[in-house]
Amino acid sequence: MQEKWLPVWDELAPFRSGRPDDERPKKYVLDMFPYPSGDLHMGHAEAYALGDVIARYWAQQGFNVLHPIGWDSFGLPAENAAIKRGIDPNGWTEDNIAQQKASMRRYACSFDWDRVLHTSDPAYYRWNQWLFLRMYERGLAYRKDSAVNWCPNDQTVLANEQVVQGRCERCDAIVTKKKLTQWYLRITDYADRLLDDMAQLEGAWPEKVLLMQRNWIGRSTGAEVRFAIEGRDEPVTVYTTRPDTLFGATFFVVAADSDLAAELAAGTAAEAEFAAYLEGIKQVSDIDRLATDRPKTGVFLQRYAVNPVNGERIPIYAADYVLADYGTGAIMAVPAHDQRDWEFATAFGLPIRTVVEPPADFEGEAYAGDGPAVNSGFLDGMRKAEAVAAMIAWLEERGLGTGAVNYRLRDWLISRQRYWGTPIPIVHCPSCGEVPVPDDQLPVRLPSAEGLDLTPKGTSPLGGAEAWVNVPCPRCGGAARRDTDTMDTFVDSSWYFLRYLDPAKTDGPFDVEAAREWMPVDQYVGGVTHAILHLLYARFFTKVLHDLGMVDFEEPFTRLLNQGMVVMGGSAMSKSRGNLVRLSDELAENGVDSVRLTMVFAGPPEDDIDWADVSPSGAKKFLARAWRLSGDVTSPVGVDVTTGDLGLRRATARAVDDARKAVESQRFNVAVAKTMELVNAARKAIDSGPGGADPAVREAAEAVAIMLSLVAPYTAEEMWERLGHQPTVALAGWPTVDPALLVEDTVTCVVQVAGKVRDRLEVPPTIGEDELRALALAAPGVVKALGGAGIRTVVVRAPRLVNVVPA
RNA sequence: GCCCCGAUAGCCCAACCGGCAGAGGCAAUGGUCUCAAACACCAUCCAGUGUGGGUUCGAAUCCCACUCGGGGCACCA
């Protein structure tokens, strides 16, 4: 069947979306593009089967559907394979792309093959560089020196988002900290918009993803408070969400690894102790830091801060439970109302002063809840919200502090010390400093990997490409060096959906006019693994592009579907676990259509599919059963179906309508079930009903073919041909439903007595309440159940239900 | 520790605004066809919705508590 239909589909190109004279309304369906590591696997098969249902459905509904595909082809696997086997990452990548592309074609994905792109193509990454420079011009791309996450295995830095439970999300190595100068994108400038614009996505994105993003951005509101430090000219500002507890601050803590801690310790009696402590915590990995029961440690710096609200002298400690890169790296400690401060105070014998009255039955240690303020001067008696506002006003009046907002989100670290990525288009000149590469000199192409040592060693392999690195400064012409870092590959995937609109464009990253027409993406489909990283970055880029005046929308993806994973025997498939199911084996055994059908029918798309629980051979049987229908139709093409058997016509109308509703609400498994139901009804009509010559049977079989075309394109095409039509069924159009056929002439009304079903009545759907009540009370089952007892009330829900409540 | 989501037949899953627990499939059993088997077709079997309370004429559906499973966050002041 593949040999038969692939050339036909190539010829007809039903899914080419760029025709200029196409007047159909537009829909943009986007599948997350794959990383080209080897051939497609079961996970791809599921994701692309689901995306295809949506794309093909909209095509059947008469939309001009843009459904592109490409490859996210920069990244470590290519580089690691290259190191391991001594081959060129580019060649490895191209080979895998060719293999995946061939598999996708066989898998009958409805992609527009005229729009493919891959991100390791200089014609693509040139625009990464261009966008980077636009951000640089606006101060959104900058370099800073700080302690960064370092993966000792991959020998590269990682973004905050790529560290999971203190481990590298890619290779699972324990992440350490390293002080480096790195490139960042100022995503924190967009924190509020990234958070607030999620209101637009409510109901259209999985609630879980929105929640994860909200948590990740982690906006909190509170106040910044200035504390004078004895023996220091400048006060130190702290951030707190509980300014109402300021009277309860009994000590002060600075992050041990902050510059401030070092400065405060310098020259004091605590200096040596502090240095030893600092050395000690550097040895503690993030893994250990994450342990919840870790005892609080710290060093008294022999110095004092002054609480601005009551002039009290409070001791300053350096500790590792305060983070250097959140807030200001220093806190006021209120042990009575913060569990961490409570633990520290207990360990160091510091005073604990209650300033919020806990409820009488409170049994915990620190009380973080609401309650009336006590021991708090002018705040006494106020509850939390009022006290917070009053304290902020008090501080602001005296210039001692101000209301403030903080975020958990950090700026996005994009430098990577690896080869296979987009070179950062900056030249470092001894006299001019950082100099952007002029636009007309883009792309800065990667030097050939040949002769380069790609082995990770902590600095970028690009530094070894002498001829590439040493360039004249674009500004002064003097000897200068290129920046040798490459960009995080998440930069590549932050705007690829725009590039599809005109992937060959040479005078800009994307076609602004086409973006106005096609964007935002109507439906995005992909794994929940990208719930934070990719989706947050893509949203950020979109907002930057909006501010650059290049797009007129603020959110790139209108609707998001996260498909589940394909697992085997309850756990994720892996070679080492020995439960790997090979897609190629499944395809060879059961065929493309059966595998796709199995994926779609297994359950709701967002649920995991356990391959042990599903039956591709069952799917195969069903497809054969559906296909046989087309051979049993004996009426001619174009026969007047209105003369057909009414029962089957009703079943067809109902199935088509139910399937439509199911697809639109993304219950694809239900849509398949409705198709199965129709196949059963048609079979019955042929074998033991009006027979294959009845026009209603043709109507049903044609509807089945079209419904199946969303899931099983080969089978559907075969049926369509056998039914006497020209290809392609993919554009046959969704069957029209006569609304009259959906109206039943009688419905079954359930009659309950005290909530138990006692009788059933066949009534017209238009029956009135009073009439139905009378009928129900006279029903034999009701009379019997009542047994002469009186009636309290009768609940009538015409036409489906009556409930008689006995006295 | 905090926060989300889920639990329906042996298994995977349906059930619209609270209104007959069953659409579909897998497996099983019986039958038709066959020399026999496979295929195909027909039929049958199977739960009262995780547990305990509550609201309601009526709860799988709403509320509370709990159990189990999955996921997210985790010294973010």
Short mmCIF file of C-alpha atoms in Angstrom, two decimals, chain A residues 170-366:
data_model
loop_
_atom_site.label_atom_id
_atom_site.label_comp_id
_atom_site.label_asym_id
_atom_site.label_seq_id
_atom_site.Cartn_x
_atom_site.Cartn_y
_atom_site.Cartn_z
CA ARG A 170 20.66 15.50 30.14
CA CYS A 171 23.30 13.23 31.61
CA ASP A 172 22.31 13.07 35.30
CA ALA A 173 25.74 14.10 36.54
CA ILE A 174 25.80 16.02 39.80
CA VAL A 175 25.98 19.71 38.97
CA THR A 176 28.64 21.84 40.61
CA LYS A 177 29.17 25.59 40.79
CA LYS A 178 31.82 27.44 38.89
CA LYS A 179 32.64 31.12 38.68
CA LEU A 180 32.56 32.17 35.03
CA THR A 181 31.80 35.08 32.75
CA GLN A 182 28.84 34.06 30.65
CA TRP A 183 26.19 35.39 28.30
CA TYR A 184 22.68 35.86 29.61
CA LEU A 185 19.34 36.87 28.15
CA ARG A 186 17.35 39.19 30.38
CA ILE A 187 14.20 37.10 30.63
CA THR A 188 13.57 38.53 34.11
CA ASP A 189 12.61 41.82 32.47
CA TYR A 190 9.65 39.92 31.06
CA ALA A 191 8.69 38.06 34.23
CA ASP A 192 5.51 40.02 34.83
CA ARG A 193 4.32 39.70 31.26
CA LEU A 194 5.18 36.01 31.12
CA LEU A 195 3.12 35.55 34.24
CA ASP A 196 0.21 37.84 33.51
CA ASP A 197 -0.29 36.84 29.89
CA MET A 198 -0.95 33.30 31.00
CA ALA A 199 -4.49 34.50 31.60
CA GLN A 200 -4.90 34.30 27.80
CA LEU A 201 -3.90 30.65 27.83
CA GLU A 202 -6.26 29.61 30.59
CA GLY A 203 -8.40 26.74 29.37
CA ALA A 204 -6.39 26.31 26.17
CA TRP A 205 -3.18 25.04 27.74
CA PRO A 206 -3.03 22.17 30.22
CA GLU A 207 -3.57 23.58 33.70
CA LYS A 208 -0.51 21.67 34.84
CA VAL A 209 1.79 23.50 32.45
CA LEU A 210 0.44 26.90 33.45
CA LEU A 211 0.93 25.98 37.07
CA MET A 212 4.49 24.85 36.50
CA GLN A 213 5.31 28.07 34.70
CA ARG A 214 3.72 30.12 37.43
CA ASN A 215 5.77 28.32 40.05
CA TRP A 216 8.87 28.68 37.99
CA ILE A 217 8.50 32.43 37.62
CA GLY A 218 7.66 32.50 41.31
CA ARG A 219 6.54 36.07 41.77
CA SER A 220 6.28 37.20 45.36
CA THR A 221 5.39 40.58 46.78
CA GLY A 222 6.76 42.18 49.91
CA ALA A 223 9.15 44.95 50.77
CA GLU A 224 12.75 45.96 50.64
CA VAL A 225 14.01 47.23 53.96
CA ARG A 226 17.25 49.12 54.56
CA PHE A 227 19.27 48.06 57.58
CA ALA A 228 22.14 50.27 58.74
CA ILE A 229 25.31 48.26 59.42
CA GLU A 230 27.61 49.36 62.21
CA GLY A 231 30.94 50.41 60.80
CA ARG A 232 29.72 50.54 57.22
CA ASP A 233 28.71 53.70 55.37
CA GLU A 234 26.10 52.11 53.15
CA PRO A 235 23.05 50.37 54.59
CA VAL A 236 22.20 46.85 53.37
CA THR A 237 18.82 46.18 51.82
CA VAL A 238 16.93 42.97 52.49
CA TYR A 239 13.89 41.59 50.76
CA THR A 240 11.03 40.18 52.80
CA THR A 241 7.51 39.03 52.08
CA ARG A 242 6.63 39.72 55.69
CA PRO A 243 7.43 43.33 56.50
CA ASP A 244 4.72 43.04 59.15
CA THR A 245 7.09 40.92 61.23
CA LEU A 246 9.92 43.44 61.24
CA PHE A 247 9.62 43.91 65.01
CA GLY A 248 10.38 40.22 65.37
CA ALA A 249 13.72 40.37 63.54
CA THR A 250 16.30 39.22 66.08
CA PHE A 251 19.26 38.62 63.80
CA PHE A 252 20.47 39.23 60.27
CA VAL A 253 21.85 36.73 57.76
CA VAL A 254 23.90 37.22 54.62
CA ALA A 255 24.55 34.50 52.06
CA ALA A 256 27.95 33.07 52.88
CA ASP A 257 28.96 32.91 49.21
CA SER A 258 28.08 36.56 48.53
CA ASP A 259 30.54 39.40 48.11
CA LEU A 260 28.81 41.15 50.98
CA ALA A 261 29.65 38.34 53.40
CA ALA A 262 33.30 38.49 52.46
CA GLU A 263 33.33 42.24 52.86
CA LEU A 264 31.65 42.17 56.27
CA ALA A 265 33.97 39.42 57.51
CA ALA A 266 37.11 41.20 56.36
CA GLY A 267 39.17 42.51 59.21
CA THR A 268 37.03 41.05 61.97
CA ALA A 269 37.90 38.43 64.53
CA ALA A 270 35.62 36.08 62.58
CA GLU A 271 37.57 36.33 59.34
CA ALA A 272 39.44 33.05 59.66
CA GLU A 273 36.39 31.17 60.83
CA PHE A 274 34.38 32.62 57.95
CA ALA A 275 37.02 31.64 55.39
CA ALA A 276 37.02 28.08 56.67
CA TYR A 277 33.22 27.96 56.60
CA LEU A 278 33.11 29.28 53.05
CA GLU A 279 35.64 26.67 51.97
CA GLY A 280 33.49 24.01 53.60
CA ILE A 281 30.26 24.91 51.87
CA LYS A 282 31.93 24.96 48.47
CA GLN A 283 32.45 21.24 48.96
CA VAL A 284 28.76 20.70 49.51
CA SER A 285 27.05 19.74 46.29
CA ASP A 286 23.59 20.95 45.38
CA ILE A 287 22.36 17.44 46.05
CA ASP A 288 23.28 17.75 49.70
CA ARG A 289 22.01 21.28 49.86
CA LEU A 290 18.61 19.97 48.82
CA ALA A 291 18.33 17.62 51.76
CA THR A 292 15.44 18.97 53.80
CA ASP A 293 16.72 17.84 57.17
CA ARG A 294 20.11 19.42 56.81
CA PRO A 295 21.02 21.26 60.01
CA LYS A 296 21.47 25.00 59.82
CA THR A 297 25.06 26.19 59.90
CA GLY A 298 26.68 29.60 59.82
CA VAL A 299 29.25 31.96 61.31
CA PHE A 300 28.73 35.02 63.50
CA LEU A 301 30.60 37.80 61.70
CA GLN A 302 31.20 39.83 64.89
CA ARG A 303 29.19 42.67 63.42
CA TYR A 304 25.78 44.21 63.94
CA ALA A 305 22.91 45.61 61.92
CA VAL A 306 20.34 48.04 63.22
CA ASN A 307 16.67 47.23 62.94
CA PRO A 308 15.20 50.40 61.42
CA VAL A 309 11.88 50.00 63.12
CA ASN A 310 13.08 49.92 66.72
CA GLY A 311 16.79 50.78 66.56
CA GLU A 312 17.69 47.39 67.98
CA ARG A 313 21.22 46.06 67.45
CA ILE A 314 21.06 42.59 65.91
CA PRO A 315 23.97 40.25 65.16
CA ILE A 316 24.96 39.44 61.57
CA TYR A 317 25.61 35.85 60.53
CA ALA A 318 26.87 34.36 57.31
CA ALA A 319 25.03 31.16 56.40
CA ASP A 320 24.42 28.93 53.43
CA TYR A 321 20.67 28.75 53.87
CA VAL A 322 20.44 32.21 52.40
CA LEU A 323 20.90 32.32 48.63
CA ALA A 324 23.27 34.86 47.13
CA ASP A 325 21.29 35.24 43.92
CA TYR A 326 17.78 35.68 45.23
CA GLY A 327 16.56 39.00 46.51
CA THR A 328 19.57 40.90 47.79
CA GLY A 329 21.43 37.94 49.23
CA ALA A 330 20.70 39.14 52.75
CA ILE A 331 17.71 38.66 55.01
CA MET A 332 16.23 39.84 58.24
CA ALA A 333 15.63 36.73 60.33
CA VAL A 334 12.32 36.43 62.15
CA PRO A 335 12.63 33.10 63.94
CA ALA A 336 9.17 33.16 65.48
CA HIS A 337 7.52 33.22 62.05
CA ASP A 338 9.87 31.53 59.63
CA GLN A 339 10.77 27.90 60.05
CA ARG A 340 14.28 28.27 58.61
CA ASP A 341 15.08 31.19 60.86
CA TRP A 342 13.59 29.29 63.78
CA GLU A 343 15.94 26.37 63.14
CA PHE A 344 18.92 28.69 62.88
CA ALA A 345 17.99 30.58 66.03
CA THR A 346 17.55 27.34 67.92
CA ALA A 347 20.91 26.04 66.76
CA PHE A 348 22.70 29.27 67.70
CA GLY A 349 20.78 30.17 70.84
CA LEU A 350 19.33 33.37 69.43
CA PRO A 351 16.22 35.04 70.83
CA ILE A 352 12.82 34.22 69.34
CA ARG A 353 10.24 36.97 69.66
CA THR A 354 6.60 36.41 68.76
CA VAL A 355 5.08 39.32 66.86
CA VAL A 356 2.04 37.59 65.36
CA GLU A 357 -0.35 35.90 67.74
CA PRO A 358 -0.77 32.28 66.62
CA PRO A 359 -4.12 30.53 67.14
CA ALA A 360 -4.57 28.91 70.55
CA ASP A 361 -4.24 25.41 69.11
CA PHE A 362 -1.04 26.11 67.18
CA GLU A 363 1.51 23.39 67.87
CA GLY A 364 4.27 24.01 65.34
CA GLU A 365 7.54 25.84 65.79
CA ALA A 366 7.55 28.96 63.62
#
